[in-house]
PDB file of C-alpha atoms in Angstrom:
ATOM      1  CA  MET A 221      85.375  81.176  17.986  1.00  0.00           C
ATOM      2  CA  PHE A 222      87.062  81.572  21.369  1.00  0.00           C
ATOM      3  CA  ASP A 223      88.663  84.442  23.205  1.00  0.00           C
ATOM      4  CA  ALA A 224      92.358  84.268  23.890  1.00  0.00           C
ATOM      5  CA  PRO A 225      93.185  84.416  27.596  1.00  0.00           C
ATOM      6  CA  ALA A 226      93.828  87.912  28.831  1.00  0.00           C
ATOM      7  CA  ARG A 227      97.491  88.663  29.312  1.00  0.00           C
ATOM      8  CA  PRO A 228      98.332  90.083  32.699  1.00  0.00           C
ATOM      9  CA  ALA A 229      99.604  93.628  32.744  1.00  0.00           C
ATOM     10  CA  PRO A 230     103.386  93.646  32.836  1.00  0.00           C
ATOM     11  CA  LEU A 231     105.169  94.302  36.086  1.00  0.00           C
ATOM     12  CA  ARG A 232     106.460  97.854  36.203  1.00  0.00           C
ATOM     13  CA  ILE A 233     108.927  99.583  38.476  1.00  0.00           C
ATOM     14  CA  GLU A 234     108.025 103.237  38.869  1.00  0.00           C
ATOM     15  CA  ILE A 235     108.943 106.227  40.971  1.00  0.00           C
ATOM     16  CA  GLU A 236     106.836 106.239  44.117  1.00  0.00           C
ATOM     17  CA  ALA A 237     104.113 108.892  44.030  1.00  0.00           C
ATOM     18  CA  PRO A 238     102.757 110.680  47.127  1.00  0.00           C
ATOM     19  CA  ALA A 239      99.468 108.803  46.646  1.00  0.00           C
ATOM     20  CA  ASP A 240     101.383 105.498  47.074  1.00  0.00           C
ATOM     21  CA  ALA A 241     102.497 106.233  50.662  1.00  0.00           C
ATOM     22  CA  ALA A 242      99.709 104.352  52.474  1.00  0.00           C
ATOM     23  CA  ALA A 243     100.049 101.262  50.257  1.00  0.00           C
ATOM     24  CA  VAL A 244     103.833 101.280  50.708  1.00  0.00           C
ATOM     25  CA  GLU A 245     103.507 101.560  54.495  1.00  0.00           C
ATOM     26  CA  ALA A 246     101.006  98.663  54.547  1.00  0.00           C
ATOM     27  CA  LEU A 247     103.332  96.538  52.392  1.00  0.00           C
ATOM     28  CA  VAL A 248     106.352  97.249  54.624  1.00  0.00           C
ATOM     29  CA  LEU A 249     104.351  96.494  57.776  1.00  0.00           C
ATOM     30  CA  ALA A 250     103.132  93.199  56.271  1.00  0.00           C
ATOM     31  CA  ALA A 251     106.668  92.246  55.224  1.00  0.00           C
ATOM     32  CA  PHE A 252     108.492  93.172  58.449  1.00  0.00           C
ATOM     33  CA  GLY A 253     105.856  93.430  61.160  1.00  0.00           C
ATOM     34  CA  PRO A 254     106.009  95.794  64.101  1.00  0.00           C
ATOM     35  CA  GLY A 255     109.459  94.477  65.092  1.00  0.00           C
ATOM     36  CA  ARG A 256     110.975  96.710  62.443  1.00  0.00           C
ATOM     37  CA  PHE A 257     110.360  99.726  64.698  1.00  0.00           C
ATOM     38  CA  ALA A 258     112.999  98.447  67.131  1.00  0.00           C
ATOM     39  CA  LYS A 259     115.787  98.454  64.547  1.00  0.00           C
ATOM     40  CA  THR A 260     118.514 101.076  64.347  1.00  0.00           C
ATOM     41  CA  ALA A 261     117.896 101.457  60.604  1.00  0.00           C
ATOM     42  CA  GLU A 262     114.284 102.419  61.309  1.00  0.00           C
ATOM     43  CA  ARG A 263     115.402 105.046  63.848  1.00  0.00           C
ATOM     44  CA  LEU A 264     117.563 106.594  61.128  1.00  0.00           C
ATOM     45  CA  ARG A 265     114.738 106.533  58.571  1.00  0.00           C
ATOM     46  CA  GLU A 266     112.378 108.242  61.038  1.00  0.00           C
ATOM     47  CA  ARG A 267     114.683 111.271  61.134  1.00  0.00           C
ATOM     48  CA  ALA A 268     115.801 111.374  57.486  1.00  0.00           C
ATOM     49  CA  ARG A 269     113.888 112.676  54.490  1.00  0.00           C
ATOM     50  CA  VAL A 270     112.955 110.424  51.592  1.00  0.00           C
ATOM     51  CA  ALA A 271     115.284 111.176  48.683  1.00  0.00           C
ATOM     52  CA  ALA A 272     113.546 108.770  46.267  1.00  0.00           C
ATOM     53  CA  GLY A 273     111.182 105.829  46.356  1.00  0.00           C
ATOM     54  CA  PHE A 274     110.354 103.097  43.868  1.00  0.00           C
ATOM     55  CA  VAL A 275     107.406 100.748  43.660  1.00  0.00           C
ATOM     56  CA  ALA A 276     106.752  97.572  41.719  1.00  0.00           C
ATOM     57  CA  ARG A 277     103.245  97.703  40.337  1.00  0.00           C
ATOM     58  CA  GLU A 278     101.330  94.795  38.846  1.00  0.00           C
ATOM     59  CA  ASP A 279      97.781  95.189  37.559  1.00  0.00           C
ATOM     60  CA  GLY A 280      97.712  98.588  39.278  1.00  0.00           C
ATOM     61  CA  GLU A 281      98.579  97.133  42.693  1.00  0.00           C
ATOM     62  CA  ILE A 282     101.805  97.885  44.560  1.00  0.00           C
ATOM     63  CA  ILE A 283     103.554  94.578  45.211  1.00  0.00           C
ATOM     64  CA  GLY A 284     107.042  95.863  46.007  1.00  0.00           C
ATOM     65  CA  SER A 285     108.742  98.969  47.311  1.00  0.00           C
ATOM     66  CA  VAL A 286     112.063 100.456  48.319  1.00  0.00           C
ATOM     67  CA  ARG A 287     113.205 103.906  49.389  1.00  0.00           C
ATOM     68  CA  LEU A 288     116.404 105.925  49.473  1.00  0.00           C
ATOM     69  CA  TRP A 289     116.876 108.304  52.404  1.00  0.00           C
ATOM     70  CA  ALA A 290     119.070 111.411  52.560  1.00  0.00           C
ATOM     71  CA  ILE A 291     121.956 110.952  55.008  1.00  0.00           C
ATOM     72  CA  ARG A 292     125.496 112.093  55.643  1.00  0.00           C
ATOM     73  CA  VAL A 293     128.328 109.661  56.325  1.00  0.00           C
ATOM     74  CA  GLY A 294     131.189 111.381  58.084  1.00  0.00           C
ATOM     75  CA  GLY A 295     129.769 114.689  56.881  1.00  0.00           C
ATOM     76  CA  GLU A 296     129.565 113.626  53.216  1.00  0.00           C
ATOM     77  CA  PRO A 297     126.197 113.410  51.395  1.00  0.00           C
ATOM     78  CA  ALA A 298     124.992 109.848  50.794  1.00  0.00           C
ATOM     79  CA  LEU A 299     121.828 107.763  50.559  1.00  0.00           C
ATOM     80  CA  PHE A 300     120.483 105.055  52.865  1.00  0.00           C
ATOM     81  CA  LEU A 301     118.658 102.191  51.118  1.00  0.00           C
ATOM     82  CA  GLY A 302     115.737 100.346  52.625  1.00  0.00           C
ATOM     83  CA  PRO A 303     113.591  98.698  53.482  1.00  0.00           C
ATOM     84  CA  ILE A 304     112.955  96.510  50.459  1.00  0.00           C
ATOM     85  CA  ALA A 305     109.497  94.968  50.741  1.00  0.00           C
ATOM     86  CA  VAL A 306     107.732  92.542  48.391  1.00  0.00           C
ATOM     87  CA  ALA A 307     104.231  91.161  48.920  1.00  0.00           C
ATOM     88  CA  ALA A 308     104.327  87.564  50.161  1.00  0.00           C
ATOM     89  CA  ASP A 309     102.330  86.243  47.208  1.00  0.00           C
ATOM     90  CA  SER A 310     104.555  88.112  44.731  1.00  0.00           C
ATOM     91  CA  ARG A 311     107.973  87.016  45.885  1.00  0.00           C
ATOM     92  CA  ARG A 312     109.668  85.634  42.870  1.00  0.00           C
ATOM     93  CA  ALA A 313     113.177  85.643  41.553  1.00  0.00           C
ATOM     94  CA  GLY A 314     114.349  89.075  40.623  1.00  0.00           C
ATOM     95  CA  LEU A 315     111.775  91.549  41.966  1.00  0.00           C
ATOM     96  CA  GLY A 316     113.835  92.617  44.980  1.00  0.00           C
ATOM     97  CA  ALA A 317     116.911  92.834  42.758  1.00  0.00           C
ATOM     98  CA  ASP A 318     115.022  95.016  40.276  1.00  0.00           C
ATOM     99  CA  LEU A 319     114.097  97.392  43.088  1.00  0.00           C
ATOM    100  CA  VAL A 320     117.704  97.566  44.317  1.00  0.00           C
ATOM    101  CA  GLN A 321     118.904  98.203  40.768  1.00  0.00           C
ATOM    102  CA  ALA A 322     116.435 101.096  40.440  1.00  0.00           C
ATOM    103  CA  CYS A 323     118.053 102.653  43.520  1.00  0.00           C
ATOM    104  CA  VAL A 324     121.570 102.092  42.219  1.00  0.00           C
ATOM    105  CA  ASP A 325     120.644 103.627  38.865  1.00  0.00           C
ATOM    106  CA  HIS A 326     119.009 106.613  40.566  1.00  0.00           C
ATOM    107  CA  ALA A 327     121.973 107.250  42.881  1.00  0.00           C
ATOM    108  CA  GLY A 328     124.509 107.534  40.073  1.00  0.00           C
ATOM    109  CA  THR A 329     127.826 108.392  41.731  1.00  0.00           C
ATOM    110  CA  THR A 330     126.287 109.203  45.124  1.00  0.00           C
ATOM    111  CA  GLY A 331     127.280 106.652  47.749  1.00  0.00           C
ATOM    112  CA  ILE A 332     124.655 104.284  49.137  1.00  0.00           C
ATOM    113  CA  LEU A 333     124.709 102.758  52.608  1.00  0.00           C
ATOM    114  CA  LEU A 334     122.512  99.899  53.824  1.00  0.00           C
ATOM    115  CA  VAL A 335     122.227  97.257  56.494  1.00  0.00           C
ATOM    116  CA  GLY A 336     121.943  93.880  54.794  1.00  0.00           C
ATOM    117  CA  ASP A 337     123.559  90.647  53.668  1.00  0.00           C
ATOM    118  CA  LEU A 338     126.764  90.884  51.632  1.00  0.00           C
ATOM    119  CA  PRO A 339     126.043  87.676  49.657  1.00  0.00           C
ATOM    120  CA  TYR A 340     122.875  89.322  48.276  1.00  0.00           C
ATOM    121  CA  PHE A 341     124.010  92.944  47.908  1.00  0.00           C
ATOM    122  CA  GLY A 342     127.578  92.240  46.782  1.00  0.00           C
ATOM    123  CA  ARG A 343     126.390  91.693  43.196  1.00  0.00           C
ATOM    124  CA  PHE A 344     125.340  95.362  43.114  1.00  0.00           C
ATOM    125  CA  GLY A 345     128.796  96.538  44.153  1.00  0.00           C
ATOM    126  CA  PHE A 346     128.187  96.827  47.905  1.00  0.00           C
ATOM    127  CA  ARG A 347     131.054  95.993  50.233  1.00  0.00           C
ATOM    128  CA  PRO A 348     131.594  96.052  54.008  1.00  0.00           C
ATOM    129  CA  ALA A 349     131.890  99.494  55.595  1.00  0.00           C
ATOM    130  CA  PRO A 350     133.766  98.770  58.834  1.00  0.00           C
ATOM    131  CA  ASP A 351     134.518 102.433  59.571  1.00  0.00           C
ATOM    132  CA  VAL A 352     130.881 103.577  59.460  1.00  0.00           C
ATOM    133  CA  SER A 353     128.961 103.907  62.716  1.00  0.00           C
ATOM    134  CA  LEU A 354     125.221 104.200  63.228  1.00  0.00           C
ATOM    135  CA  SER A 355     123.569 105.653  66.336  1.00  0.00           C
ATOM    136  CA  GLY A 356     122.355 102.375  67.777  1.00  0.00           C
ATOM    137  CA  PRO A 357     123.063  98.672  67.829  1.00  0.00           C
ATOM    138  CA  VAL A 358     123.755  97.052  64.477  1.00  0.00           C
ATOM    139  CA  ASP A 359     125.867  94.101  63.392  1.00  0.00           C
ATOM    140  CA  PRO A 360     128.872  95.860  61.796  1.00  0.00           C
ATOM    141  CA  ARG A 361     129.280  92.983  59.305  1.00  0.00           C
ATOM    142  CA  ARG A 362     125.897  93.963  57.825  1.00  0.00           C
ATOM    143  CA  VAL A 363     126.753  97.644  57.267  1.00  0.00           C
ATOM    144  CA  LEU A 364     127.455  97.861  53.528  1.00  0.00           C
ATOM    145  CA  TRP A 365     128.587 100.665  51.225  1.00  0.00           C
ATOM    146  CA  ARG A 366     128.451 101.237  47.489  1.00  0.00           C
ATOM    147  CA  GLY A 367     130.339 104.243  46.260  1.00  0.00           C
ATOM    148  CA  GLU A 368     133.659 105.683  45.331  1.00  0.00           C
ATOM    149  CA  GLY A 369     136.253 105.396  48.048  1.00  0.00           C
ATOM    150  CA  GLU A 370     135.691 104.158  51.555  1.00  0.00           C
ATOM    151  CA  ALA A 371     132.912 105.452  53.753  1.00  0.00           C
ATOM    152  CA  ALA A 372     133.904 106.435  57.284  1.00  0.00           C
ATOM    153  CA  GLY A 373     132.318 108.232  60.179  1.00  0.00           C
ATOM    154  CA  LEU A 374     129.007 108.671  61.901  1.00  0.00           C
ATOM    155  CA  VAL A 375     125.785 108.334  59.888  1.00  0.00           C
ATOM    156  CA  GLN A 376     123.417 111.256  60.330  1.00  0.00           C
ATOM    157  CA  PRO A 377     119.987 111.894  58.809  1.00  0.00           C
ATOM    158  CA  VAL A 378     119.403 114.865  56.527  1.00  0.00           C
TER     159      VAL A 378
END
């Protein structure tokens, strides 16, 4: 008689818990390095409150994360997505997309802004937001919006 090989625990996307904060921060730092602190998006996140966070957990370990931040765009409530981080040894087709989809599902009809690549985020309904301005340098072609109507105005943290 032989034992069947153990099946790995399935990958799960869950709401980030307060106890996950240190693991998420370590994952983001490993994925982006200290250079992330120089980015305009990081300046915005430092002043905004977390509206929601999601983690990908495999065998009890956090291998992916993403957060939504409370912002206003031109005075209207919205969410700012990012950063999306996946552990180097866990990068496989679909995990980042699953994390983005969790954010889209959570947001419902609330608009989401991000700084990213249109070829990747376009499949989730994001489009260029040329009339949105952030307080700092950013490539305007990478400022993307998903929501009803057009986003316009200055982005401010909430």
